[in-house]
Amino acid sequence: MTAVDCVLDCKARIGEGVLWDDRDQAVWWVDIEAPTLNRFDPATGQNRAWTMPSRIGCFAPREAGGFIVALEDGFHFFEPEAGTFSHIHDPEVDKPNNRMNDGAVDLRGRLVAGTMCMGPRDPVGAIHRLGTDLKVDTLFTGLRVSNGAAFSPDGRIFYFSDSDPAVRTIWTCDYDPDGTAVTNRRVFADTKGLPGRPDGAAVDAEGRYWMAGVGGWQLVCFTPDGKVDRTIDVPIEKPTKLTFGGPNLDTIYVTSIGRGMEGDERQPQAGGLFALHVPGMQGLPTWRFGA
C-alpha cells in the first residue's frame, strides 16, 4: 500500500487543476465552484486563495509572470499581487451554458483547454488552443466533459479524455509542437472496466499517463501504449487531478472533490489536497504559457 497523506484539509467543493510551479516551489490548484485559485506552500503548510469572477476550469503560469486562467467566459490574464484580470478571448461566446474545464500548455507555450456544458451533458464541448499570439483555433468538438489534457515528454502526443459516464474514453493524437497540425486521433484507453472515470491527468518523465479515477478511489498509471501499469488506492472517492512536484519532481499531489461528501465517515478529508511518493517515478517541469 502506498501512503497517501492529506497535506491540506481544505474541504474544497471541486478541487482541480493542480500544477507544480518549479520557480515558485509551490502547488497551485483551483476550487472550481468557490471559485478560487490557490497557492499551497509545502514548506510551511500555508494556503492562500484568490477569488475568481466566475468558475475556473484551468490555469497556467506565464513566462511573463502571473497566470492565464480559463473561466466561464474564456481566457483571461490574471495578476495575483494586483488582483487584476484582463479578458483575452471567449471561444464559445455563442454557448453561454458552457464553461472552460481542464487544460495543459504545450511545448511551445500554447494553452490547450476544453469546455463542458454546465447543464445536461450534451456533446457540445470542444477543445481550443490559445496561441502565444492570443489567437484561438479549435482542435476538437463533440465532447461532453472534456478532460485529461496532457502531453508526452517530447510534446508530440496530445492526450485528452471525456469523463462523461457514457463515454469514459481517453484519446491520443499526433501533435506538431512547431506547427498547428493535430492528426491521427485514436483511442488510447477505454476506462469502462475501471472503477473510476478519467479526470485530470499528468504524464511522467518516462511517458506514462497518470489518470485521476474520479468516483473510483484510485489513481491509474498507463504505459505509453495504453496498458494499465499500476493502480494506487487513495482515501477519497473522487480524486480529480494530479501533478508531480517537489524539488525532485517525485511527489505526486492530488486534488479531490468534497461536494456531496460531507459527513461521509469513509473519507473525512474529501476535498483535500493529498501527497504521495511512488519510488522510481518522476515528473516533468511545468511548461508555461509563452505570452
PDB file of C-alpha atoms in Angstrom:
ATOM      1  CA  MET A   1       0.000   0.000   0.000  1.00  0.00           C
ATOM      2  CA  THR A   2       1.291   3.435  -0.960  1.00  0.00           C
ATOM      3  CA  ALA A   3       0.972   6.010   1.826  1.00  0.00           C
ATOM      4  CA  VAL A   4      -1.267   8.887   0.760  1.00  0.00           C
ATOM      5  CA  ASP A   5      -1.297  11.852   3.121  1.00  0.00           C
ATOM      6  CA  CYS A   6      -3.654  14.807   3.279  1.00  0.00           C
ATOM      7  CA  VAL A   7      -1.381  17.856   3.287  1.00  0.00           C
ATOM      8  CA  LEU A   8      -4.222  20.392   3.173  1.00  0.00           C
ATOM      9  CA  ASP A   9      -7.618  19.535   4.644  1.00  0.00           C
ATOM     10  CA  CYS A  10      -9.352  22.376   2.812  1.00  0.00           C
ATOM     11  CA  LYS A  11     -12.774  20.817   2.078  1.00  0.00           C
ATOM     12  CA  ALA A  12     -12.773  22.129  -1.500  1.00  0.00           C
ATOM     13  CA  ARG A  13     -16.072  21.753  -3.303  1.00  0.00           C
ATOM     14  CA  ILE A  14     -14.379  20.785  -6.566  1.00  0.00           C
ATOM     15  CA  GLY A  15     -10.621  20.809  -6.113  1.00  0.00           C
ATOM     16  CA  GLU A  16      -8.969  20.643  -9.542  1.00  0.00           C
ATOM     17  CA  GLY A  17      -6.307  21.928 -11.926  1.00  0.00           C
ATOM     18  CA  VAL A  18      -3.318  21.166  -9.701  1.00  0.00           C
ATOM     19  CA  LEU A  19       0.103  22.271 -11.017  1.00  0.00           C
ATOM     20  CA  TRP A  20       3.589  22.463  -9.544  1.00  0.00           C
ATOM     21  CA  ASP A  21       5.419  25.746 -10.142  1.00  0.00           C
ATOM     22  CA  ASP A  22       9.114  24.895 -10.091  1.00  0.00           C
ATOM     23  CA  ARG A  23      10.127  28.577  -9.948  1.00  0.00           C
ATOM     24  CA  ASP A  24       7.816  29.242  -7.030  1.00  0.00           C
ATOM     25  CA  GLN A  25       8.328  25.804  -5.398  1.00  0.00           C
ATOM     26  CA  ALA A  26       4.624  25.731  -4.649  1.00  0.00           C
ATOM     27  CA  VAL A  27       1.485  23.823  -5.558  1.00  0.00           C
ATOM     28  CA  TRP A  28      -1.178  25.838  -7.366  1.00  0.00           C
ATOM     29  CA  TRP A  29      -4.717  24.488  -7.616  1.00  0.00           C
ATOM     30  CA  VAL A  30      -8.310  25.619  -8.053  1.00  0.00           C
ATOM     31  CA  ASP A  31     -11.651  25.127  -6.400  1.00  0.00           C
ATOM     32  CA  ILE A  32     -13.897  25.405  -9.444  1.00  0.00           C
ATOM     33  CA  GLU A  33     -17.034  26.316  -7.558  1.00  0.00           C
ATOM     34  CA  ALA A  34     -15.632  28.528  -4.773  1.00  0.00           C
ATOM     35  CA  PRO A  35     -14.325  29.851  -7.210  1.00  0.00           C
ATOM     36  CA  THR A  36     -10.678  30.325  -6.233  1.00  0.00           C
ATOM     37  CA  LEU A  37      -7.125  29.968  -7.460  1.00  0.00           C
ATOM     38  CA  ASN A  38      -4.921  28.733  -4.623  1.00  0.00           C
ATOM     39  CA  ARG A  39      -1.237  28.583  -3.745  1.00  0.00           C
ATOM     40  CA  PHE A  40      -0.125  25.894  -1.293  1.00  0.00           C
ATOM     41  CA  ASP A  41       3.397  26.104   0.138  1.00  0.00           C
ATOM     42  CA  PRO A  42       4.577  22.612   1.142  1.00  0.00           C
ATOM     43  CA  ALA A  43       7.386  24.087   3.233  1.00  0.00           C
ATOM     44  CA  THR A  44       5.014  25.967   5.540  1.00  0.00           C
ATOM     45  CA  GLY A  45       1.693  24.202   5.007  1.00  0.00           C
ATOM     46  CA  GLN A  46       0.080  27.562   4.270  1.00  0.00           C
ATOM     47  CA  ASN A  47      -2.546  28.067   1.561  1.00  0.00           C
ATOM     48  CA  ARG A  48      -3.511  31.396   0.007  1.00  0.00           C
ATOM     49  CA  ALA A  49      -6.646  31.804  -2.112  1.00  0.00           C
ATOM     50  CA  TRP A  50      -7.595  34.376  -4.758  1.00  0.00           C
ATOM     51  CA  THR A  51     -11.277  34.729  -5.638  1.00  0.00           C
ATOM     52  CA  MET A  52     -12.133  34.398  -9.318  1.00  0.00           C
ATOM     53  CA  PRO A  53     -15.031  36.277 -11.004  1.00  0.00           C
ATOM     54  CA  SER A  54     -16.598  33.003 -12.219  1.00  0.00           C
ATOM     55  CA  ARG A  55     -15.957  29.254 -12.206  1.00  0.00           C
ATOM     56  CA  ILE A  56     -12.357  28.472 -13.105  1.00  0.00           C
ATOM     57  CA  GLY A  57     -11.583  25.343 -15.111  1.00  0.00           C
ATOM     58  CA  CYS A  58      -7.815  25.510 -15.500  1.00  0.00           C
ATOM     59  CA  PHE A  59      -4.877  27.905 -15.468  1.00  0.00           C
ATOM     60  CA  ALA A  60      -1.176  28.098 -16.280  1.00  0.00           C
ATOM     61  CA  PRO A  61       1.740  30.231 -15.159  1.00  0.00           C
ATOM     62  CA  ARG A  62       3.021  32.691 -17.759  1.00  0.00           C
ATOM     63  CA  GLU A  63       6.595  33.235 -18.892  1.00  0.00           C
ATOM     64  CA  ALA A  64       5.934  36.951 -18.452  1.00  0.00           C
ATOM     65  CA  GLY A  65       4.715  36.467 -14.880  1.00  0.00           C
ATOM     66  CA  GLY A  66       1.248  35.988 -13.447  1.00  0.00           C
ATOM     67  CA  PHE A  67      -1.184  33.476 -14.873  1.00  0.00           C
ATOM     68  CA  ILE A  68      -3.564  32.743 -17.653  1.00  0.00           C
ATOM     69  CA  VAL A  69      -6.901  31.493 -16.295  1.00  0.00           C
ATOM     70  CA  ALA A  70      -9.768  29.793 -18.118  1.00  0.00           C
ATOM     71  CA  LEU A  71     -13.102  30.987 -16.695  1.00  0.00           C
ATOM     72  CA  GLU A  72     -16.731  30.638 -17.728  1.00  0.00           C
ATOM     73  CA  ASP A  73     -16.314  33.353 -20.336  1.00  0.00           C
ATOM     74  CA  GLY A  74     -12.998  32.183 -21.751  1.00  0.00           C
ATOM     75  CA  PHE A  75      -9.373  33.137 -21.282  1.00  0.00           C
ATOM     76  CA  HIS A  76      -8.024  35.909 -19.038  1.00  0.00           C
ATOM     77  CA  PHE A  77      -4.664  37.131 -17.834  1.00  0.00           C
ATOM     78  CA  PHE A  78      -4.534  37.285 -14.033  1.00  0.00           C
ATOM     79  CA  GLU A  79      -2.019  39.165 -11.885  1.00  0.00           C
ATOM     80  CA  PRO A  80      -2.218  37.721  -8.344  1.00  0.00           C
ATOM     81  CA  GLU A  81      -0.452  40.506  -6.492  1.00  0.00           C
ATOM     82  CA  ALA A  82      -2.544  43.219  -8.102  1.00  0.00           C
ATOM     83  CA  GLY A  83      -5.681  41.084  -8.192  1.00  0.00           C
ATOM     84  CA  THR A  84      -6.437  42.222 -11.744  1.00  0.00           C
ATOM     85  CA  PHE A  85      -7.926  40.393 -14.728  1.00  0.00           C
ATOM     86  CA  SER A  86      -7.605  41.143 -18.443  1.00  0.00           C
ATOM     87  CA  HIS A  87     -10.014  39.355 -20.769  1.00  0.00           C
ATOM     88  CA  ILE A  88      -8.395  37.804 -23.843  1.00  0.00           C
ATOM     89  CA  HIS A  89     -10.984  35.786 -25.757  1.00  0.00           C
ATOM     90  CA  ASP A  90     -14.161  33.750 -25.313  1.00  0.00           C
ATOM     91  CA  PRO A  91     -14.045  30.873 -27.809  1.00  0.00           C
ATOM     92  CA  GLU A  92     -17.664  29.905 -27.098  1.00  0.00           C
ATOM     93  CA  VAL A  93     -19.488  33.184 -26.753  1.00  0.00           C
ATOM     94  CA  ASP A  94     -22.389  31.517 -28.577  1.00  0.00           C
ATOM     95  CA  LYS A  95     -22.665  28.827 -25.843  1.00  0.00           C
ATOM     96  CA  PRO A  96     -23.436  30.621 -22.569  1.00  0.00           C
ATOM     97  CA  ASN A  97     -24.157  27.333 -20.773  1.00  0.00           C
ATOM     98  CA  ASN A  98     -20.629  26.061 -21.419  1.00  0.00           C
ATOM     99  CA  ARG A  99     -17.593  26.743 -19.259  1.00  0.00           C
ATOM    100  CA  MET A 100     -13.884  26.074 -19.573  1.00  0.00           C
ATOM    101  CA  ASN A 101     -12.610  22.885 -17.955  1.00  0.00           C
ATOM    102  CA  ASP A 102      -9.287  21.039 -17.992  1.00  0.00           C
ATOM    103  CA  GLY A 103      -6.246  22.163 -19.982  1.00  0.00           C
ATOM    104  CA  ALA A 104      -2.482  21.911 -20.498  1.00  0.00           C
ATOM    105  CA  VAL A 105       0.297  24.006 -22.029  1.00  0.00           C
ATOM    106  CA  ASP A 106       2.184  22.576 -24.995  1.00  0.00           C
ATOM    107  CA  LEU A 107       5.938  22.561 -25.587  1.00  0.00           C
ATOM    108  CA  ARG A 108       5.848  25.935 -27.352  1.00  0.00           C
ATOM    109  CA  GLY A 109       3.808  27.678 -24.688  1.00  0.00           C
ATOM    110  CA  ARG A 110       0.291  27.475 -26.116  1.00  0.00           C
ATOM    111  CA  LEU A 111      -2.633  26.634 -23.831  1.00  0.00           C
ATOM    112  CA  VAL A 112      -4.893  23.784 -24.971  1.00  0.00           C
ATOM    113  CA  ALA A 113      -8.115  23.757 -22.936  1.00  0.00           C
ATOM    114  CA  GLY A 114     -11.505  22.101 -23.215  1.00  0.00           C
ATOM    115  CA  THR A 115     -15.070  23.036 -22.370  1.00  0.00           C
ATOM    116  CA  MET A 116     -18.161  21.351 -20.981  1.00  0.00           C
ATOM    117  CA  CYS A 117     -21.828  22.153 -20.524  1.00  0.00           C
ATOM    118  CA  MET A 118     -22.925  23.285 -17.076  1.00  0.00           C
ATOM    119  CA  GLY A 119     -26.383  21.797 -17.638  1.00  0.00           C
ATOM    120  CA  PRO A 120     -27.283  18.471 -19.252  1.00  0.00           C
ATOM    121  CA  ARG A 121     -24.165  16.732 -20.503  1.00  0.00           C
ATOM    122  CA  ASP A 122     -24.862  17.239 -24.183  1.00  0.00           C
ATOM    123  CA  PRO A 123     -21.950  16.753 -26.627  1.00  0.00           C
ATOM    124  CA  VAL A 124     -21.421  20.477 -27.091  1.00  0.00           C
ATOM    125  CA  GLY A 125     -17.961  20.721 -25.547  1.00  0.00           C
ATOM    126  CA  ALA A 126     -14.797  21.365 -27.528  1.00  0.00           C
ATOM    127  CA  ILE A 127     -11.041  21.698 -27.184  1.00  0.00           C
ATOM    128  CA  HIS A 128      -9.490  25.029 -28.091  1.00  0.00           C
ATOM    129  CA  ARG A 129      -5.898  26.190 -28.368  1.00  0.00           C
ATOM    130  CA  LEU A 130      -4.852  29.686 -27.351  1.00  0.00           C
ATOM    131  CA  GLY A 131      -1.636  30.658 -29.098  1.00  0.00           C
ATOM    132  CA  THR A 132       1.054  32.974 -27.851  1.00  0.00           C
ATOM    133  CA  ASP A 133      -0.309  35.465 -30.400  1.00  0.00           C
ATOM    134  CA  LEU A 134      -3.577  35.288 -28.395  1.00  0.00           C
ATOM    135  CA  LYS A 135      -5.474  33.808 -31.335  1.00  0.00           C
ATOM    136  CA  VAL A 136      -7.654  30.726 -30.827  1.00  0.00           C
ATOM    137  CA  ASP A 137      -8.170  27.679 -33.010  1.00  0.00           C
ATOM    138  CA  THR A 138     -10.478  24.748 -32.289  1.00  0.00           C
ATOM    139  CA  LEU A 139      -8.972  21.262 -32.292  1.00  0.00           C
ATOM    140  CA  PHE A 140     -11.965  19.018 -31.462  1.00  0.00           C
ATOM    141  CA  THR A 141     -15.716  19.291 -30.964  1.00  0.00           C
ATOM    142  CA  GLY A 142     -18.495  16.937 -29.844  1.00  0.00           C
ATOM    143  CA  LEU A 143     -17.280  16.318 -26.287  1.00  0.00           C
ATOM    144  CA  ARG A 144     -19.484  16.059 -23.222  1.00  0.00           C
ATOM    145  CA  VAL A 145     -16.959  16.647 -20.414  1.00  0.00           C
ATOM    146  CA  SER A 146     -13.537  17.438 -21.851  1.00  0.00           C
ATOM    147  CA  ASN A 147     -10.750  16.399 -19.524  1.00  0.00           C
ATOM    148  CA  GLY A 148      -7.397  14.688 -19.129  1.00  0.00           C
ATOM    149  CA  ALA A 149      -5.301  17.144 -21.166  1.00  0.00           C
ATOM    150  CA  ALA A 150      -1.591  16.266 -21.155  1.00  0.00           C
ATOM    151  CA  PHE A 151       1.414  15.994 -23.459  1.00  0.00           C
ATOM    152  CA  SER A 152       4.122  13.396 -23.961  1.00  0.00           C
ATOM    153  CA  PRO A 153       7.624  14.419 -22.797  1.00  0.00           C
ATOM    154  CA  ASP A 154       8.641  15.390 -26.348  1.00  0.00           C
ATOM    155  CA  GLY A 155       5.406  17.334 -26.888  1.00  0.00           C
ATOM    156  CA  ARG A 156       4.445  15.284 -29.948  1.00  0.00           C
ATOM    157  CA  ILE A 157       1.499  13.364 -28.480  1.00  0.00           C
ATOM    158  CA  PHE A 158      -1.540  15.101 -27.022  1.00  0.00           C
ATOM    159  CA  TYR A 159      -3.843  13.227 -24.643  1.00  0.00           C
ATOM    160  CA  PHE A 160      -7.402  14.155 -23.765  1.00  0.00           C
ATOM    161  CA  SER A 161     -10.479  12.400 -22.409  1.00  0.00           C
ATOM    162  CA  ASP A 162     -14.218  12.626 -21.948  1.00  0.00           C
ATOM    163  CA  SER A 163     -15.282  11.989 -18.348  1.00  0.00           C
ATOM    164  CA  ASP A 164     -18.973  11.525 -19.077  1.00  0.00           C
ATOM    165  CA  PRO A 165     -20.209   8.142 -17.733  1.00  0.00           C
ATOM    166  CA  ALA A 166     -21.453   7.202 -21.193  1.00  0.00           C
ATOM    167  CA  VAL A 167     -18.055   7.869 -22.801  1.00  0.00           C
ATOM    168  CA  ARG A 168     -15.184   7.265 -20.329  1.00  0.00           C
ATOM    169  CA  THR A 169     -12.558   7.280 -23.061  1.00  0.00           C
ATOM    170  CA  ILE A 170      -9.010   8.641 -23.332  1.00  0.00           C
ATOM    171  CA  TRP A 171      -7.663   9.546 -26.780  1.00  0.00           C
ATOM    172  CA  THR A 172      -4.268  10.443 -28.166  1.00  0.00           C
ATOM    173  CA  CYS A 173      -3.363  12.272 -31.330  1.00  0.00           C
ATOM    174  CA  ASP A 174      -0.205  13.282 -33.130  1.00  0.00           C
ATOM    175  CA  TYR A 175       0.655  16.870 -32.289  1.00  0.00           C
ATOM    176  CA  ASP A 176       3.113  19.139 -34.074  1.00  0.00           C
ATOM    177  CA  PRO A 177       4.695  21.344 -31.381  1.00  0.00           C
ATOM    178  CA  ASP A 178       6.259  23.598 -34.009  1.00  0.00           C
ATOM    179  CA  GLY A 179       3.170  23.992 -36.171  1.00  0.00           C
ATOM    180  CA  THR A 180      -0.580  23.645 -35.978  1.00  0.00           C
ATOM    181  CA  ALA A 181      -1.233  20.066 -37.156  1.00  0.00           C
ATOM    182  CA  VAL A 182      -3.184  17.770 -34.817  1.00  0.00           C
ATOM    183  CA  THR A 183      -3.824  14.456 -36.565  1.00  0.00           C
ATOM    184  CA  ASN A 184      -4.490  10.743 -36.198  1.00  0.00           C
ATOM    185  CA  ARG A 185      -6.897  10.829 -33.266  1.00  0.00           C
ATOM    186  CA  ARG A 186      -7.144   7.343 -31.786  1.00  0.00           C
ATOM    187  CA  VAL A 187      -8.370   5.608 -28.631  1.00  0.00           C
ATOM    188  CA  PHE A 188      -5.661   5.345 -26.008  1.00  0.00           C
ATOM    189  CA  ALA A 189      -7.756   3.649 -23.320  1.00  0.00           C
ATOM    190  CA  ASP A 190     -11.390   2.744 -22.719  1.00  0.00           C
ATOM    191  CA  THR A 191     -11.869   3.029 -18.960  1.00  0.00           C
ATOM    192  CA  LYS A 192     -15.292   1.413 -18.672  1.00  0.00           C
ATOM    193  CA  GLY A 193     -13.678  -1.589 -16.994  1.00  0.00           C
ATOM    194  CA  LEU A 194     -12.035   0.534 -14.300  1.00  0.00           C
ATOM    195  CA  PRO A 195     -13.687   1.707 -11.058  1.00  0.00           C
ATOM    196  CA  GLY A 196     -13.214   5.391 -11.843  1.00  0.00           C
ATOM    197  CA  ARG A 197     -13.835   7.666 -14.799  1.00  0.00           C
ATOM    198  CA  PRO A 198     -10.974   9.583 -16.439  1.00  0.00           C
ATOM    199  CA  ASP A 199     -10.492  13.001 -14.880  1.00  0.00           C
ATOM    200  CA  GLY A 200      -7.395  15.216 -14.778  1.00  0.00           C
ATOM    201  CA  ALA A 201      -4.058  13.705 -15.731  1.00  0.00           C
ATOM    202  CA  ALA A 202      -0.296  14.089 -15.889  1.00  0.00           C
ATOM    203  CA  VAL A 203       2.498  12.462 -17.868  1.00  0.00           C
ATOM    204  CA  ASP A 204       5.701  11.421 -16.105  1.00  0.00           C
ATOM    205  CA  ALA A 205       9.296  11.611 -17.334  1.00  0.00           C
ATOM    206  CA  GLU A 206       9.071   8.118 -18.850  1.00  0.00           C
ATOM    207  CA  GLY A 207       5.949   8.952 -20.837  1.00  0.00           C
ATOM    208  CA  ARG A 208       3.463   7.139 -18.619  1.00  0.00           C
ATOM    209  CA  TYR A 209      -0.012   8.703 -18.467  1.00  0.00           C
ATOM    210  CA  TRP A 210      -1.449   9.074 -14.953  1.00  0.00           C
ATOM    211  CA  MET A 211      -5.217   9.430 -14.609  1.00  0.00           C
ATOM    212  CA  ALA A 212      -7.216  10.519 -11.596  1.00  0.00           C
ATOM    213  CA  GLY A 213     -10.010   7.955 -11.475  1.00  0.00           C
ATOM    214  CA  VAL A 214     -12.901  10.099 -10.270  1.00  0.00           C
ATOM    215  CA  GLY A 215     -15.530   8.011  -8.500  1.00  0.00           C
ATOM    216  CA  GLY A 216     -13.165   5.063  -8.197  1.00  0.00           C
ATOM    217  CA  TRP A 217     -10.905   5.792  -5.185  1.00  0.00           C
ATOM    218  CA  GLN A 218      -7.868   5.340  -7.435  1.00  0.00           C
ATOM    219  CA  LEU A 219      -5.076   6.814  -9.487  1.00  0.00           C
ATOM    220  CA  VAL A 220      -4.333   4.809 -12.624  1.00  0.00           C
ATOM    221  CA  CYS A 221      -0.993   4.770 -14.437  1.00  0.00           C
ATOM    222  CA  PHE A 222      -0.905   3.703 -18.092  1.00  0.00           C
ATOM    223  CA  THR A 223       2.133   2.709 -20.132  1.00  0.00           C
ATOM    224  CA  PRO A 224       2.726   4.764 -23.294  1.00  0.00           C
ATOM    225  CA  ASP A 225       0.899   2.073 -25.303  1.00  0.00           C
ATOM    226  CA  GLY A 226      -2.268   2.353 -23.204  1.00  0.00           C
ATOM    227  CA  LYS A 227      -1.898  -0.650 -20.885  1.00  0.00           C
ATOM    228  CA  VAL A 228      -2.593  -0.280 -17.160  1.00  0.00           C
ATOM    229  CA  ASP A 229       0.801  -0.212 -15.438  1.00  0.00           C
ATOM    230  CA  ARG A 230      -0.444   0.154 -11.864  1.00  0.00           C
ATOM    231  CA  THR A 231      -3.271   1.474  -9.745  1.00  0.00           C
ATOM    232  CA  ILE A 232      -2.896   3.342  -6.472  1.00  0.00           C
ATOM    233  CA  ASP A 233      -5.710   3.447  -3.938  1.00  0.00           C
ATOM    234  CA  VAL A 234      -6.426   6.870  -2.456  1.00  0.00           C
ATOM    235  CA  PRO A 235      -8.540   7.762   0.612  1.00  0.00           C
ATOM    236  CA  ILE A 236     -11.056   9.806  -1.372  1.00  0.00           C
ATOM    237  CA  GLU A 237     -13.709   8.580  -3.753  1.00  0.00           C
ATOM    238  CA  LYS A 238     -13.277  11.431  -6.200  1.00  0.00           C
ATOM    239  CA  PRO A 239      -9.675  12.338  -6.959  1.00  0.00           C
ATOM    240  CA  THR A 240      -9.710  14.895  -9.760  1.00  0.00           C
ATOM    241  CA  LYS A 241      -6.204  15.707 -10.971  1.00  0.00           C
ATOM    242  CA  LEU A 242      -2.568  15.072 -10.144  1.00  0.00           C
ATOM    243  CA  THR A 243       0.784  16.712 -10.717  1.00  0.00           C
ATOM    244  CA  PHE A 244       4.387  15.802  -9.991  1.00  0.00           C
ATOM    245  CA  GLY A 245       6.075  18.307  -7.717  1.00  0.00           C
ATOM    246  CA  GLY A 246       8.693  18.897  -5.076  1.00  0.00           C
ATOM    247  CA  PRO A 247      12.364  19.807  -5.665  1.00  0.00           C
ATOM    248  CA  ASN A 248      12.971  16.480  -7.426  1.00  0.00           C
ATOM    249  CA  LEU A 249       9.541  16.252  -9.096  1.00  0.00           C
ATOM    250  CA  ASP A 250       8.936  12.975  -7.290  1.00  0.00           C
ATOM    251  CA  THR A 251       5.987  13.940  -5.080  1.00  0.00           C
ATOM    252  CA  ILE A 252       2.531  13.387  -6.554  1.00  0.00           C
ATOM    253  CA  TYR A 253      -0.050  15.961  -5.441  1.00  0.00           C
ATOM    254  CA  VAL A 254      -3.737  15.140  -5.918  1.00  0.00           C
ATOM    255  CA  THR A 255      -6.832  17.335  -5.720  1.00  0.00           C
ATOM    256  CA  SER A 256     -10.288  15.985  -4.866  1.00  0.00           C
ATOM    257  CA  ILE A 257     -13.999  16.735  -4.660  1.00  0.00           C
ATOM    258  CA  GLY A 258     -15.625  17.490  -1.317  1.00  0.00           C
ATOM    259  CA  ARG A 259     -19.066  18.484  -2.583  1.00  0.00           C
ATOM    260  CA  GLY A 260     -21.605  15.834  -1.609  1.00  0.00           C
ATOM    261  CA  MET A 261     -19.095  14.012   0.607  1.00  0.00           C
ATOM    262  CA  GLU A 262     -19.878  15.921   3.792  1.00  0.00           C
ATOM    263  CA  GLY A 263     -20.370  13.544   6.701  1.00  0.00           C
ATOM    264  CA  ASP A 264     -19.035  10.507   4.823  1.00  0.00           C
ATOM    265  CA  GLU A 265     -17.054   8.717   7.535  1.00  0.00           C
ATOM    266  CA  ARG A 266     -15.082   6.778   4.919  1.00  0.00           C
ATOM    267  CA  GLN A 267     -13.477   9.980   3.613  1.00  0.00           C
ATOM    268  CA  PRO A 268     -13.459  12.728   6.226  1.00  0.00           C
ATOM    269  CA  GLN A 269     -10.820  14.653   4.244  1.00  0.00           C
ATOM    270  CA  ALA A 270     -12.685  14.646   0.923  1.00  0.00           C
ATOM    271  CA  GLY A 271     -11.985  17.882  -0.892  1.00  0.00           C
ATOM    272  CA  GLY A 272      -8.444  17.947   0.461  1.00  0.00           C
ATOM    273  CA  LEU A 273      -5.065  18.148  -1.252  1.00  0.00           C
ATOM    274  CA  PHE A 274      -3.095  14.914  -0.952  1.00  0.00           C
ATOM    275  CA  ALA A 275       0.528  13.880  -1.480  1.00  0.00           C
ATOM    276  CA  LEU A 276       2.276  10.568  -2.101  1.00  0.00           C
ATOM    277  CA  HIS A 277       5.583   9.135  -3.300  1.00  0.00           C
ATOM    278  CA  VAL A 278       5.963   6.257  -5.755  1.00  0.00           C
ATOM    279  CA  PRO A 279       9.569   5.009  -5.882  1.00  0.00           C
ATOM    280  CA  GLY A 280      11.197   5.499  -9.264  1.00  0.00           C
ATOM    281  CA  MET A 281       8.511   7.860 -10.582  1.00  0.00           C
ATOM    282  CA  GLN A 282       9.421  11.414 -11.549  1.00  0.00           C
ATOM    283  CA  GLY A 283       7.532  14.126 -13.359  1.00  0.00           C
ATOM    284  CA  LEU A 284       8.364  16.826 -15.887  1.00  0.00           C
ATOM    285  CA  PRO A 285       8.951  20.560 -15.344  1.00  0.00           C
ATOM    286  CA  THR A 286       5.903  22.759 -15.816  1.00  0.00           C
ATOM    287  CA  TRP A 287       5.523  24.268 -19.289  1.00  0.00           C
ATOM    288  CA  ARG A 288       4.463  27.915 -19.135  1.00  0.00           C
ATOM    289  CA  PHE A 289       2.183  29.949 -21.329  1.00  0.00           C
ATOM    290  CA  GLY A 290       4.516  31.798 -23.655  1.00  0.00           C
ATOM    291  CA  ALA A 291       2.974  35.268 -23.671  1.00  0.00           C
TER     292      ALA A 291
END
